XYZ file of C-alpha atoms in Angstrom:
692
model
C 27.274 -36.562 -25.924
C 25.140 -34.109 -27.893
C 26.072 -32.407 -31.121
C 26.612 -29.176 -29.145
C 29.257 -30.784 -26.964
C 30.873 -32.481 -29.951
C 30.950 -29.130 -31.725
C 32.569 -27.587 -28.652
C 35.168 -30.346 -28.669
C 35.898 -29.730 -32.330
C 36.043 -25.989 -31.759
C 38.654 -26.528 -29.048
C 40.819 -28.514 -31.412
C 40.345 -25.888 -34.109
C 41.379 -23.179 -31.656
C 44.599 -25.041 -30.896
C 45.344 -25.337 -34.588
C 44.505 -21.661 -35.094
C 46.952 -20.741 -32.336
C 49.744 -22.559 -34.161
C 48.757 -20.906 -37.422
C 48.870 -17.468 -35.802
C 52.377 -18.172 -34.541
C 53.434 -19.180 -38.024
C 51.862 -16.107 -39.584
C 53.924 -13.830 -37.345
C 56.924 -14.958 -39.373
C 55.282 -15.290 -42.775
C 53.559 -11.908 -42.718
C 56.839 -10.026 -42.612
C 57.627 -8.318 -45.981
C 60.192 -10.969 -46.868
C 57.805 -13.770 -45.985
C 54.988 -12.308 -48.078
C 57.189 -11.896 -51.113
C 58.459 -15.455 -50.802
C 54.925 -16.838 -50.613
C 53.893 -14.846 -53.668
C 56.865 -16.047 -55.668
C 56.797 -19.738 -54.749
C 53.165 -20.692 -54.171
C 51.262 -22.025 -57.162
C 47.846 -20.592 -57.825
C 45.268 -22.523 -55.798
C 41.755 -21.320 -56.455
C 38.782 -23.675 -56.707
C 36.219 -22.853 -59.371
C 32.725 -24.344 -59.641
C 30.205 -23.730 -62.416
C 26.740 -23.498 -60.867
C 24.591 -22.261 -63.755
C 24.678 -22.263 -67.543
C 21.944 -21.050 -69.864
C 20.933 -22.200 -72.289
C 21.799 -25.873 -71.685
C 22.063 -26.327 -75.464
C 23.163 -23.483 -77.720
C 20.493 -21.689 -79.686
C 21.673 -19.546 -82.571
C 21.145 -15.885 -81.730
C 20.691 -16.339 -77.975
C 23.239 -15.080 -75.409
C 25.120 -17.423 -73.063
C 25.263 -16.851 -69.318
C 27.760 -18.736 -67.177
C 27.762 -18.420 -63.383
C 29.649 -19.982 -60.528
C 31.874 -19.424 -57.532
C 35.579 -19.234 -56.777
C 37.337 -19.966 -53.480
C 40.844 -18.779 -52.614
C 42.786 -21.754 -51.237
C 46.069 -19.846 -51.125
C 47.398 -18.247 -47.949
C 47.598 -14.814 -49.546
C 45.140 -12.425 -51.138
C 44.506 -12.322 -54.859
C 43.605 -8.830 -56.015
C 41.799 -7.498 -59.053
C 40.352 -10.896 -59.991
C 38.465 -10.976 -63.295
C 36.305 -13.730 -64.771
C 36.229 -14.361 -68.545
C 34.038 -16.727 -70.557
C 36.034 -19.023 -72.849
C 34.694 -20.869 -75.915
C 36.250 -22.137 -79.177
C 35.032 -20.926 -82.556
C 34.514 -24.452 -83.919
C 32.921 -27.393 -82.089
C 33.981 -31.008 -81.663
C 31.883 -33.652 -83.382
C 33.492 -36.846 -82.073
C 34.465 -38.114 -78.656
C 37.974 -38.827 -79.891
C 38.490 -35.126 -80.649
C 37.471 -34.168 -77.120
C 39.620 -36.881 -75.546
C 42.673 -35.789 -77.527
C 42.062 -32.143 -76.675
C 41.793 -32.898 -72.964
C 44.957 -34.980 -73.070
C 46.732 -32.128 -74.854
C 46.405 -29.739 -71.919
C 44.551 -26.553 -71.021
C 44.649 -24.739 -74.336
C 41.804 -26.698 -75.916
C 39.097 -24.718 -74.085
C 38.982 -21.895 -76.605
C 39.255 -18.111 -76.826
C 38.518 -15.621 -74.063
C 35.716 -13.203 -74.710
C 37.349 -9.894 -73.810
C 34.476 -7.487 -74.451
C 34.326 -5.279 -71.379
C 30.612 -5.850 -70.800
C 31.280 -9.612 -70.713
C 33.948 -9.518 -67.984
C 33.049 -9.871 -64.304
C 35.340 -7.867 -61.988
C 35.522 -9.738 -58.666
C 37.954 -7.445 -56.870
C 40.159 -8.819 -54.095
C 39.792 -12.308 -52.619
C 41.391 -13.022 -49.256
C 42.587 -16.485 -48.134
C 39.713 -18.897 -47.563
C 37.118 -16.499 -48.966
C 34.649 -17.326 -51.754
C 32.890 -15.130 -54.270
C 30.290 -15.622 -56.970
C 30.747 -14.637 -60.584
C 28.467 -14.377 -63.577
C 29.261 -13.497 -67.168
C 26.793 -12.993 -69.996
C 27.975 -12.940 -73.589
C 25.718 -11.986 -76.518
C 25.660 -14.446 -79.418
C 27.601 -12.183 -81.737
C 30.376 -11.753 -79.132
C 30.858 -15.530 -78.934
C 32.192 -15.487 -82.483
C 31.427 -19.189 -82.952
C 30.777 -20.695 -86.362
C 27.339 -21.897 -85.337
C 28.095 -25.366 -86.705
C 26.548 -28.378 -85.006
C 28.748 -30.067 -82.432
C 29.902 -29.889 -78.832
C 31.551 -26.648 -77.714
C 33.771 -26.649 -74.625
C 32.742 -23.604 -72.613
C 34.232 -22.395 -69.385
C 35.522 -19.689 -67.164
C 39.048 -18.374 -66.703
C 40.253 -16.126 -63.898
C 43.086 -13.606 -64.073
C 44.466 -12.083 -60.885
C 47.301 -10.125 -59.326
C 49.663 -11.546 -56.694
C 50.666 -9.587 -53.564
C 53.982 -8.637 -55.221
C 52.120 -6.948 -58.087
C 52.754 -9.699 -60.621
C 49.865 -10.208 -63.038
C 50.184 -12.758 -65.804
C 48.015 -13.293 -68.854
C 47.945 -16.984 -67.914
C 44.757 -17.962 -66.080
C 45.228 -18.557 -62.368
C 42.089 -20.723 -62.197
C 39.605 -22.247 -64.612
C 36.597 -24.530 -64.944
C 35.230 -26.131 -68.091
C 32.087 -27.890 -69.216
C 30.399 -28.607 -72.560
C 27.473 -27.113 -74.410
C 26.036 -28.793 -77.529
C 24.472 -27.273 -80.606
C 22.235 -29.877 -82.264
C 19.484 -29.628 -84.851
C 16.048 -30.787 -83.759
C 15.983 -33.321 -86.598
C 18.905 -35.345 -85.294
C 18.395 -39.022 -84.161
C 17.020 -39.405 -80.647
C 19.463 -40.785 -78.067
C 18.537 -42.542 -74.778
C 19.963 -40.618 -71.821
C 19.902 -41.469 -68.130
C 21.858 -41.237 -64.895
C 23.019 -43.774 -62.335
C 22.782 -42.223 -58.871
C 24.885 -44.177 -56.310
C 24.134 -43.941 -52.579
C 27.131 -45.460 -50.785
C 27.869 -45.782 -47.075
C 30.634 -43.293 -46.124
C 31.603 -44.887 -42.763
C 32.339 -48.373 -41.404
C 32.256 -50.304 -38.159
C 35.313 -50.419 -35.927
C 36.823 -53.014 -33.577
C 34.048 -52.506 -31.049
C 31.346 -53.328 -33.573
C 30.160 -49.724 -33.397
C 30.053 -47.246 -36.266
C 33.223 -45.180 -36.418
C 32.816 -41.412 -36.843
C 29.015 -41.371 -37.066
C 29.222 -37.563 -37.308
C 30.309 -37.987 -40.922
C 27.074 -39.763 -41.800
C 24.948 -37.469 -39.649
C 26.395 -34.400 -41.358
C 25.918 -35.968 -44.796
C 22.184 -36.522 -44.293
C 21.446 -33.285 -42.423
C 20.039 -30.315 -44.381
C 22.760 -29.083 -46.729
C 24.727 -32.326 -46.389
C 26.081 -34.274 -49.349
C 23.650 -37.206 -49.257
C 20.748 -34.933 -48.350
C 21.456 -32.803 -51.424
C 21.736 -35.893 -53.601
C 18.473 -37.515 -52.530
C 16.634 -34.224 -52.980
C 18.095 -33.812 -56.459
C 17.156 -37.361 -57.477
C 13.634 -36.928 -56.125
C 13.229 -33.880 -58.390
C 14.148 -35.772 -61.563
C 11.657 -37.696 -63.726
C 11.204 -41.320 -62.629
C 12.062 -42.623 -66.094
C 15.294 -40.632 -66.363
C 17.624 -42.684 -64.209
C 18.413 -45.506 -61.831
C 19.267 -45.426 -58.144
C 22.010 -47.722 -56.822
C 21.913 -48.266 -53.060
C 24.555 -49.746 -50.790
C 22.600 -51.760 -48.148
C 25.243 -50.821 -45.575
C 23.902 -47.269 -45.803
C 20.379 -48.474 -44.977
C 21.792 -50.482 -42.090
C 23.765 -47.561 -40.682
C 20.872 -45.137 -40.978
C 18.523 -47.536 -39.182
C 21.062 -47.888 -36.364
C 21.723 -44.175 -35.986
C 18.013 -43.396 -36.024
C 17.715 -45.451 -32.818
C 21.147 -44.595 -31.393
C 22.243 -48.195 -31.867
C 25.804 -49.183 -32.628
C 27.313 -45.892 -31.446
C 29.576 -45.137 -28.505
C 28.146 -43.220 -25.594
C 30.175 -40.138 -26.586
C 28.721 -40.257 -30.103
C 25.040 -40.546 -29.237
C 22.847 -38.426 -31.467
C 20.630 -35.631 -30.248
C 16.872 -35.722 -30.790
C 17.246 -33.306 -33.698
C 19.899 -35.483 -35.323
C 17.879 -38.678 -35.030
C 14.923 -36.835 -36.562
C 17.085 -35.743 -39.496
C 18.430 -39.294 -39.967
C 14.911 -40.746 -39.962
C 13.736 -38.131 -42.434
C 16.578 -38.927 -44.800
C 16.008 -42.676 -44.503
C 12.336 -42.131 -45.319
C 13.189 -40.065 -48.388
C 15.859 -42.505 -49.582
C 13.405 -45.380 -49.171
C 10.818 -43.437 -51.154
C 13.308 -42.805 -53.959
C 14.334 -46.459 -53.898
C 10.737 -47.638 -54.272
C 9.557 -45.247 -56.937
C 11.268 -46.617 -60.035
C 14.419 -48.294 -61.318
C 16.604 -49.355 -58.377
C 19.740 -51.472 -58.206
C 20.958 -52.989 -54.942
C 24.723 -53.281 -54.599
C 26.407 -55.885 -52.424
C 26.558 -54.880 -48.760
C 29.521 -52.536 -48.275
C 30.639 -52.897 -51.930
C 32.601 -56.169 -51.531
C 35.958 -56.691 -53.221
C 34.785 -59.177 -55.850
C 38.252 -59.559 -57.325
C 39.584 -60.752 -53.954
C 36.665 -63.149 -53.455
C 37.068 -64.689 -56.898
C 40.816 -65.201 -56.511
C 40.275 -67.227 -53.320
C 37.518 -69.552 -54.576
C 36.979 -71.698 -51.473
C 36.950 -69.062 -48.785
C 35.570 -66.493 -51.226
C 32.386 -68.504 -51.801
C 31.786 -68.747 -48.067
C 32.220 -65.004 -47.625
C 30.011 -64.279 -50.620
C 27.226 -66.112 -48.800
C 27.637 -63.676 -45.889
C 27.486 -60.719 -48.292
C 24.265 -62.096 -49.773
C 22.709 -62.608 -46.331
C 23.713 -59.115 -45.215
C 22.369 -57.545 -48.407
C 19.030 -59.302 -48.196
C 18.487 -58.626 -44.490
C 19.255 -54.905 -44.807
C 17.093 -54.321 -47.889
C 14.210 -56.412 -46.553
C 14.267 -54.458 -43.297
C 14.044 -51.221 -45.292
C 11.408 -52.618 -47.659
C 13.285 -51.608 -50.808
C 12.939 -53.932 -53.810
C 15.471 -53.810 -56.593
C 17.723 -55.643 -58.997
C 20.926 -56.989 -57.467
C 24.027 -55.385 -58.974
C 27.779 -55.682 -58.502
C 29.913 -52.569 -58.192
C 33.446 -53.086 -59.488
C 34.133 -49.865 -61.394
C 37.928 -49.504 -61.583
C 38.654 -52.015 -58.805
C 39.948 -54.728 -61.127
C 38.289 -57.393 -63.243
C 39.079 -60.843 -64.579
C 37.255 -63.784 -66.133
C 36.897 -65.642 -62.826
C 35.207 -62.637 -61.229
C 32.589 -62.435 -63.971
C 31.953 -66.187 -63.854
C 31.478 -66.001 -60.083
C 29.052 -63.105 -60.414
C 27.103 -64.868 -63.156
C 26.652 -68.002 -61.068
C 24.857 -65.938 -58.449
C 22.352 -64.645 -61.041
C 22.097 -62.350 -64.038
C 22.901 -59.230 -62.054
C 24.603 -56.361 -63.930
C 28.177 -55.419 -63.122
C 29.285 -51.784 -63.013
C 32.779 -51.549 -64.523
C 35.040 -48.746 -65.693
C 35.865 -48.518 -69.388
C 39.523 -48.993 -68.427
C 38.666 -52.605 -67.522
C 37.572 -53.408 -71.106
C 40.489 -53.068 -73.486
C 38.446 -53.067 -76.694
C 35.214 -51.360 -75.649
C 33.948 -48.482 -77.776
C 31.149 -45.987 -77.240
C 29.317 -47.321 -80.276
C 28.814 -50.583 -78.328
C 26.579 -48.732 -75.869
C 26.888 -48.258 -72.129
C 25.362 -51.694 -71.487
C 27.038 -54.691 -73.110
C 26.931 -58.423 -72.531
C 30.079 -60.368 -71.690
C 29.899 -64.101 -72.526
C 31.201 -66.570 -69.902
C 30.987 -70.343 -69.447
C 28.312 -69.711 -66.813
C 26.261 -67.481 -69.127
C 26.259 -63.862 -70.314
C 26.966 -61.097 -67.808
C 25.482 -57.616 -68.405
C 28.065 -54.879 -67.917
C 27.347 -51.198 -67.307
C 30.439 -49.377 -68.539
C 31.319 -46.069 -66.909
C 33.230 -43.671 -69.118
C 33.521 -40.080 -67.929
C 33.737 -37.597 -70.785
C 34.818 -34.871 -68.378
C 37.676 -36.754 -66.726
C 40.682 -34.450 -66.613
C 38.624 -31.320 -67.294
C 39.426 -28.462 -64.854
C 36.879 -27.361 -62.271
C 34.764 -29.036 -59.609
C 31.978 -31.411 -60.573
C 28.603 -29.727 -60.158
C 24.981 -30.326 -61.076
C 25.520 -28.189 -64.158
C 28.618 -30.061 -65.324
C 26.851 -33.428 -64.862
C 23.901 -32.141 -66.871
C 26.145 -30.781 -69.599
C 28.169 -33.976 -69.741
C 24.974 -35.945 -70.331
C 23.869 -33.546 -73.077
C 27.290 -33.618 -74.712
C 27.296 -37.434 -74.724
C 23.820 -37.437 -76.263
C 24.896 -35.000 -78.955
C 27.976 -37.029 -79.873
C 25.914 -40.242 -79.932
C 23.341 -38.599 -82.190
C 26.054 -37.464 -84.605
C 27.505 -40.979 -84.634
C 24.158 -42.604 -85.352
C 23.696 -40.304 -88.312
C 26.714 -41.822 -90.054
C 26.630 -45.246 -88.363
C 23.033 -46.528 -88.071
C 24.262 -49.654 -86.230
C 25.756 -47.580 -83.432
C 24.299 -48.265 -79.974
C 25.899 -45.193 -78.437
C 23.831 -43.636 -75.655
C 24.234 -40.981 -72.990
C 24.281 -42.860 -69.688
C 26.108 -40.929 -66.988
C 27.359 -42.435 -63.715
C 27.974 -39.822 -61.049
C 30.846 -40.450 -58.587
C 29.805 -42.139 -55.294
C 31.296 -39.269 -53.263
C 29.761 -36.465 -55.322
C 27.981 -33.562 -53.618
C 25.448 -31.626 -55.739
C 25.693 -28.755 -53.259
C 22.889 -27.049 -51.356
C 22.025 -24.815 -54.342
C 21.338 -27.709 -56.728
C 17.855 -26.374 -57.511
C 19.231 -23.276 -59.236
C 21.188 -25.454 -61.680
C 18.098 -26.534 -63.604
C 19.031 -30.188 -64.024
C 15.663 -30.999 -65.629
C 16.813 -29.104 -68.734
C 18.801 -32.236 -69.627
C 15.676 -33.812 -71.115
C 14.065 -30.846 -72.821
C 15.919 -31.230 -76.114
C 14.025 -33.229 -78.784
C 17.062 -35.418 -79.532
C 17.311 -36.632 -75.911
C 15.046 -39.391 -74.508
C 14.780 -40.433 -70.866
C 15.910 -43.977 -70.053
C 16.525 -46.165 -67.012
C 19.218 -48.808 -66.881
C 16.549 -51.476 -66.534
C 15.102 -50.222 -69.817
C 18.501 -50.657 -71.473
C 18.867 -54.190 -70.103
C 15.582 -55.158 -71.730
C 16.821 -54.089 -75.142
C 18.918 -56.066 -77.596
C 22.275 -55.674 -75.838
C 25.483 -55.882 -77.846
C 27.843 -58.755 -76.963
C 31.319 -57.643 -75.950
C 33.834 -60.046 -77.459
C 36.946 -58.003 -76.789
C 39.637 -58.464 -74.180
C 39.561 -57.661 -70.511
C 42.272 -55.182 -69.629
C 45.274 -56.748 -67.928
C 45.603 -54.166 -65.188
C 47.770 -54.523 -62.107
C 45.100 -54.500 -59.399
C 45.809 -55.215 -55.736
C 42.726 -56.808 -54.152
C 42.379 -57.559 -50.456
C 44.984 -60.166 -49.413
C 44.068 -63.609 -48.142
C 44.764 -62.701 -44.513
C 41.799 -60.315 -44.585
C 39.542 -63.004 -46.017
C 40.821 -65.539 -43.482
C 40.092 -63.217 -40.569
C 36.623 -62.538 -41.985
C 35.998 -66.291 -42.418
C 36.954 -66.961 -38.793
C 34.451 -64.329 -37.711
C 31.879 -65.897 -40.030
C 32.389 -69.374 -38.523
C 32.000 -68.108 -34.972
C 28.972 -66.091 -35.967
C 27.382 -69.080 -37.678
C 27.563 -71.015 -34.416
C 25.920 -68.175 -32.514
C 23.197 -67.665 -35.109
C 22.553 -71.431 -35.173
C 21.350 -71.437 -31.557
C 19.455 -68.157 -31.733
C 15.713 -68.649 -32.101
C 14.560 -67.745 -35.581
C 12.832 -64.513 -34.618
C 16.073 -63.157 -33.179
C 18.299 -63.948 -36.142
C 19.145 -60.515 -37.487
C 22.029 -61.343 -39.803
C 24.194 -59.037 -37.678
C 27.303 -61.209 -37.978
C 26.836 -61.519 -41.737
C 26.792 -57.723 -41.933
C 30.006 -57.530 -39.933
C 31.640 -60.075 -42.233
C 30.438 -58.281 -45.370
C 31.829 -55.034 -44.035
C 35.292 -56.576 -43.617
C 35.608 -57.609 -47.288
C 34.605 -54.224 -48.710
C 36.640 -52.297 -51.262
C 37.203 -49.526 -48.722
C 39.767 -51.679 -46.857
C 42.211 -52.007 -49.734
C 44.008 -48.951 -48.380
C 43.989 -50.166 -44.753
C 44.428 -53.931 -44.670
C 45.735 -54.037 -41.086
C 42.634 -52.260 -39.815
C 40.364 -54.761 -41.583
C 42.173 -57.715 -39.984
C 42.105 -56.083 -36.539
C 38.372 -55.398 -36.776
C 37.606 -58.950 -37.897
C 39.608 -60.469 -35.036
C 38.064 -58.134 -32.491
C 34.565 -59.022 -33.653
C 35.409 -62.740 -33.648
C 36.524 -62.452 -30.009
C 33.283 -60.697 -29.084
C 31.246 -63.465 -30.706
C 33.383 -66.096 -28.969
C 32.609 -64.435 -25.635
C 28.900 -64.745 -26.335
C 29.275 -68.417 -27.266
C 31.258 -69.011 -24.070
C 28.303 -67.585 -22.130
C 26.174 -70.559 -23.239
C 27.174 -73.503 -21.031
C 26.057 -76.927 -19.813
C 26.970 -78.422 -16.437
C 26.447 -81.799 -14.822
C 27.534 -83.388 -11.537
C 31.228 -84.420 -11.480
C 30.051 -87.931 -10.593
C 26.676 -89.533 -10.160
C 25.670 -92.735 -8.364
C 22.703 -94.609 -9.763
C 20.591 -96.634 -7.372
C 20.271 -99.204 -10.099
C 21.249 -99.662 -13.709
C 18.761 -97.011 -14.830
C 18.472 -93.461 -13.523
C 18.077 -89.781 -14.385
C 20.984 -87.358 -14.332
C 20.282 -83.603 -13.939
C 22.039 -81.266 -16.412
C 21.891 -77.458 -16.153
C 22.012 -75.216 -19.250
C 22.871 -71.536 -18.679
C 22.235 -68.740 -21.188
C 24.132 -65.653 -20.074
C 23.696 -63.882 -23.429
C 21.211 -61.171 -24.362
C 19.290 -63.381 -26.808
C 16.852 -66.263 -26.553
C 18.493 -69.479 -27.646
C 17.354 -72.951 -28.675
C 19.699 -75.838 -27.886
C 19.593 -79.589 -27.620
C 21.966 -81.948 -25.795
C 24.022 -84.778 -27.242
C 25.306 -87.419 -24.791
C 28.466 -89.363 -25.523
C 29.863 -92.335 -23.577
C 33.171 -94.078 -23.005
C 31.221 -97.342 -23.162
C 30.576 -98.237 -26.829
C 27.639 -100.416 -25.755
C 25.973 -97.514 -23.965
C 23.858 -95.205 -26.133
C 21.933 -92.275 -24.691
C 19.340 -90.581 -26.943
C 19.830 -86.875 -27.705
C 17.762 -84.406 -25.747
C 15.291 -82.483 -27.902
C 16.029 -78.725 -28.263
C 14.607 -76.390 -25.647
C 14.246 -72.592 -25.645
C 16.065 -70.646 -22.966
C 15.446 -66.942 -22.452
C 18.254 -64.418 -22.227
C 19.969 -64.548 -18.842
C 18.050 -67.674 -17.789
C 19.001 -71.247 -16.977
C 17.133 -74.510 -17.035
C 17.704 -78.038 -15.713
C 16.855 -81.126 -17.731
C 16.909 -84.770 -16.627
C 18.660 -87.268 -18.878
C 17.711 -90.930 -18.518
C 20.724 -93.271 -18.496
C 20.827 -97.073 -18.518
C 24.334 -98.347 -17.758
C 23.431 -102.006 -18.115
C 25.953 -104.422 -16.619
C 28.680 -101.783 -16.459
C 29.211 -100.412 -12.973
C 31.097 -97.290 -14.169
C 30.932 -95.145 -17.336
C 32.246 -91.730 -18.365
C 29.641 -89.590 -20.112
C 29.938 -86.257 -21.949
C 27.149 -83.770 -22.539
C 27.469 -81.224 -25.358
C 25.056 -78.541 -26.510
C 23.974 -78.702 -30.149
C 21.949 -76.497 -32.449
C 18.697 -77.421 -34.148
C 20.731 -78.779 -37.053
C 23.025 -80.767 -34.757
C 26.069 -78.483 -34.912
C 28.121 -78.682 -31.687
C 28.234 -75.579 -29.488
C 30.910 -74.870 -26.905
C 32.774 -77.346 -24.736
C 31.381 -80.663 -23.535
C 30.758 -81.356 -19.839
C 32.143 -84.723 -18.638
C 31.092 -86.724 -15.561
C 31.312 -90.263 -14.170
C 28.283 -92.462 -13.573
C 28.420 -95.458 -11.219
C 25.774 -98.133 -10.623
C 25.508 -99.686 -7.080
C 23.043 -102.472 -8.100
C 21.841 -102.409 -4.431
C 18.517 -104.210 -4.944
C 19.815 -107.342 -6.629
C 22.852 -107.787 -4.402
C 20.809 -107.338 -1.248
C 18.246 -109.951 -2.172
C 20.875 -112.439 -3.286
C 22.828 -111.920 -0.076
C 19.729 -112.336 2.097
C 18.725 -115.471 0.263
C 22.193 -116.912 0.613
C 22.308 -116.111 4.320
C 18.923 -117.686 4.915
C 19.949 -120.804 3.086
C 23.061 -121.168 5.206
C 21.084 -120.830 8.427
C 18.609 -123.490 7.282
C 21.361 -125.919 6.330
C 23.014 -125.489 9.730
C 19.792 -126.230 11.609
C 19.078 -129.346 9.605
C 22.544 -130.724 10.138
C 22.285 -130.165 13.891
C 18.901 -131.873 14.069
C 20.155 -134.965 12.279
C 23.242 -135.352 14.463
C 21.120 -135.119 17.630
C 18.936 -138.213 16.720
C 21.836 -140.612 16.042
C 24.004 -140.231 19.225
C 22.761 -141.150 22.790
C 23.349 -138.791 25.645
C 25.909 -139.431 28.432
C 23.190 -140.165 31.085
C 21.218 -142.554 28.991
C 21.370 -146.275 30.143
C 22.042 -149.011 27.594
C 19.213 -151.404 26.807
C 19.008 -154.842 28.476
């Protein structure tokens, strides 16, 4: 089905929903209904800051703040006005900002009410959006001009349908703008850009809702915007983190593999997917790149089930390597945990697989402080583990995350780190920013001027690999004792059963056809995404295991129910059938009910997909006239495959018996003749006369 038909299908569903909405509006649009909505509905307007100049305050220069507002209410806001808000005095420590955010909305500052600095937006109907822009001269800001970080934002005032207009803002968005002297200490600043797979495979082994991924990589889509933004940044200013499952899914969709017939992509869509994959590969090869585990596995769950967890970790490793090698993207292996839960066993397990960095949230480290730096080393019995600590300065700040707010967050962190270094020379504070995995820079990211993040003299570009090569501070504090709920054992058990079946199938597949497909399925089952849908993860694992079992059952060996040897030694024909879609390599192991009878294994042979072949097995039954034999297929390494075929073998020994019988018969005849001859010489006949 093409995108046009899918769009038509969606439009039909939307029309049905619209019909219900129209019926509801007949009631709600009566005067009483309108008044009730105005009185009871909370303000719901989304505000996004899309431009801010300058990125760092310059004494004497005006400030311009631009953005957009969308009305998410079901009624019209009238006479909307946008005001710039900024405090007179700045913050100089992170603690001050954190406390202000926790204290509520009032920390933002004072509205600039000069008429020429107010943007009148007029009326905004439900679902509509409108741009705003306010410019405030330096003298109208009325700031002290002291060095520090100034919260700056936008507030909207509006009138409800019932005429009510409050002085309390009905919507707001806030970011930060620093004012720093050029002589301040230089701070390393960089960004981690995560590219994570947004969809997963379902019970059929196919990608579920491929439209989500197609839309994300099409022009104007979330991932398309992100890769274009990253490509525009300096190579030395950040690190890309790639989920190999995304590479895998893109490669499949580009060839219309792994999708249901109804979800097949159009030629235009496959072209867009290929173009995105090319650009993502280019970004991944150009500089600092980290490779996450396939599908972002739940490391906490794997570490808490050590036996089965180690087996599944091997599948994750295989899946990760096969996907990245196919894409040709080199990079440092990394583990994404973030706020998913952390304990000592998890870090030990990660360390034993190498010195890969672990991305964790600051909430996982009870005693971590910004002065320790974004990259710290956690000592374990298996060796030190590098940790990248994510700590969002803007968490809890009103407004949507945008390219501008990410840029300003980085600059604010750099300013605060520079101030700290001035009074604490041993501080390792930096300005590393980790953007959320689901973040969309928006199609207008170019107008935000993200490159301005590195134009200030007190900000230096840095990659995370650069930070790892420096003298990293050891973290000796506690791990936070948080109540995390990792994937339960039943998910891991179902994944392990799939892994075992898949291992048998891969074991008989000729090397050139081993794609690691089952390992990718297994890795997908133990991903963090399934914490919220455990039943679905188990169902998918069991469905995939059954599909693999069906393929294994299509590889069979047959022999005659019984076979009669003409002697003690003979050849028995065995037929091997390969009704799968892959070329296999199998040998045959013969077992016997007779402990004295040993039949050598048959060397492995290659059998093409859909083909069958007959091999002759030489058997010597010795002095046993009857034996029960079993024939079982085995892999190159000797692992048994499928069920054994049993048959009886009998030996007639015809040659020996016949000759013995003939010899015995001949001897009897000869004896009889001799006895008759002797008796005839001794007795006279009845007509013979006696001698005189």
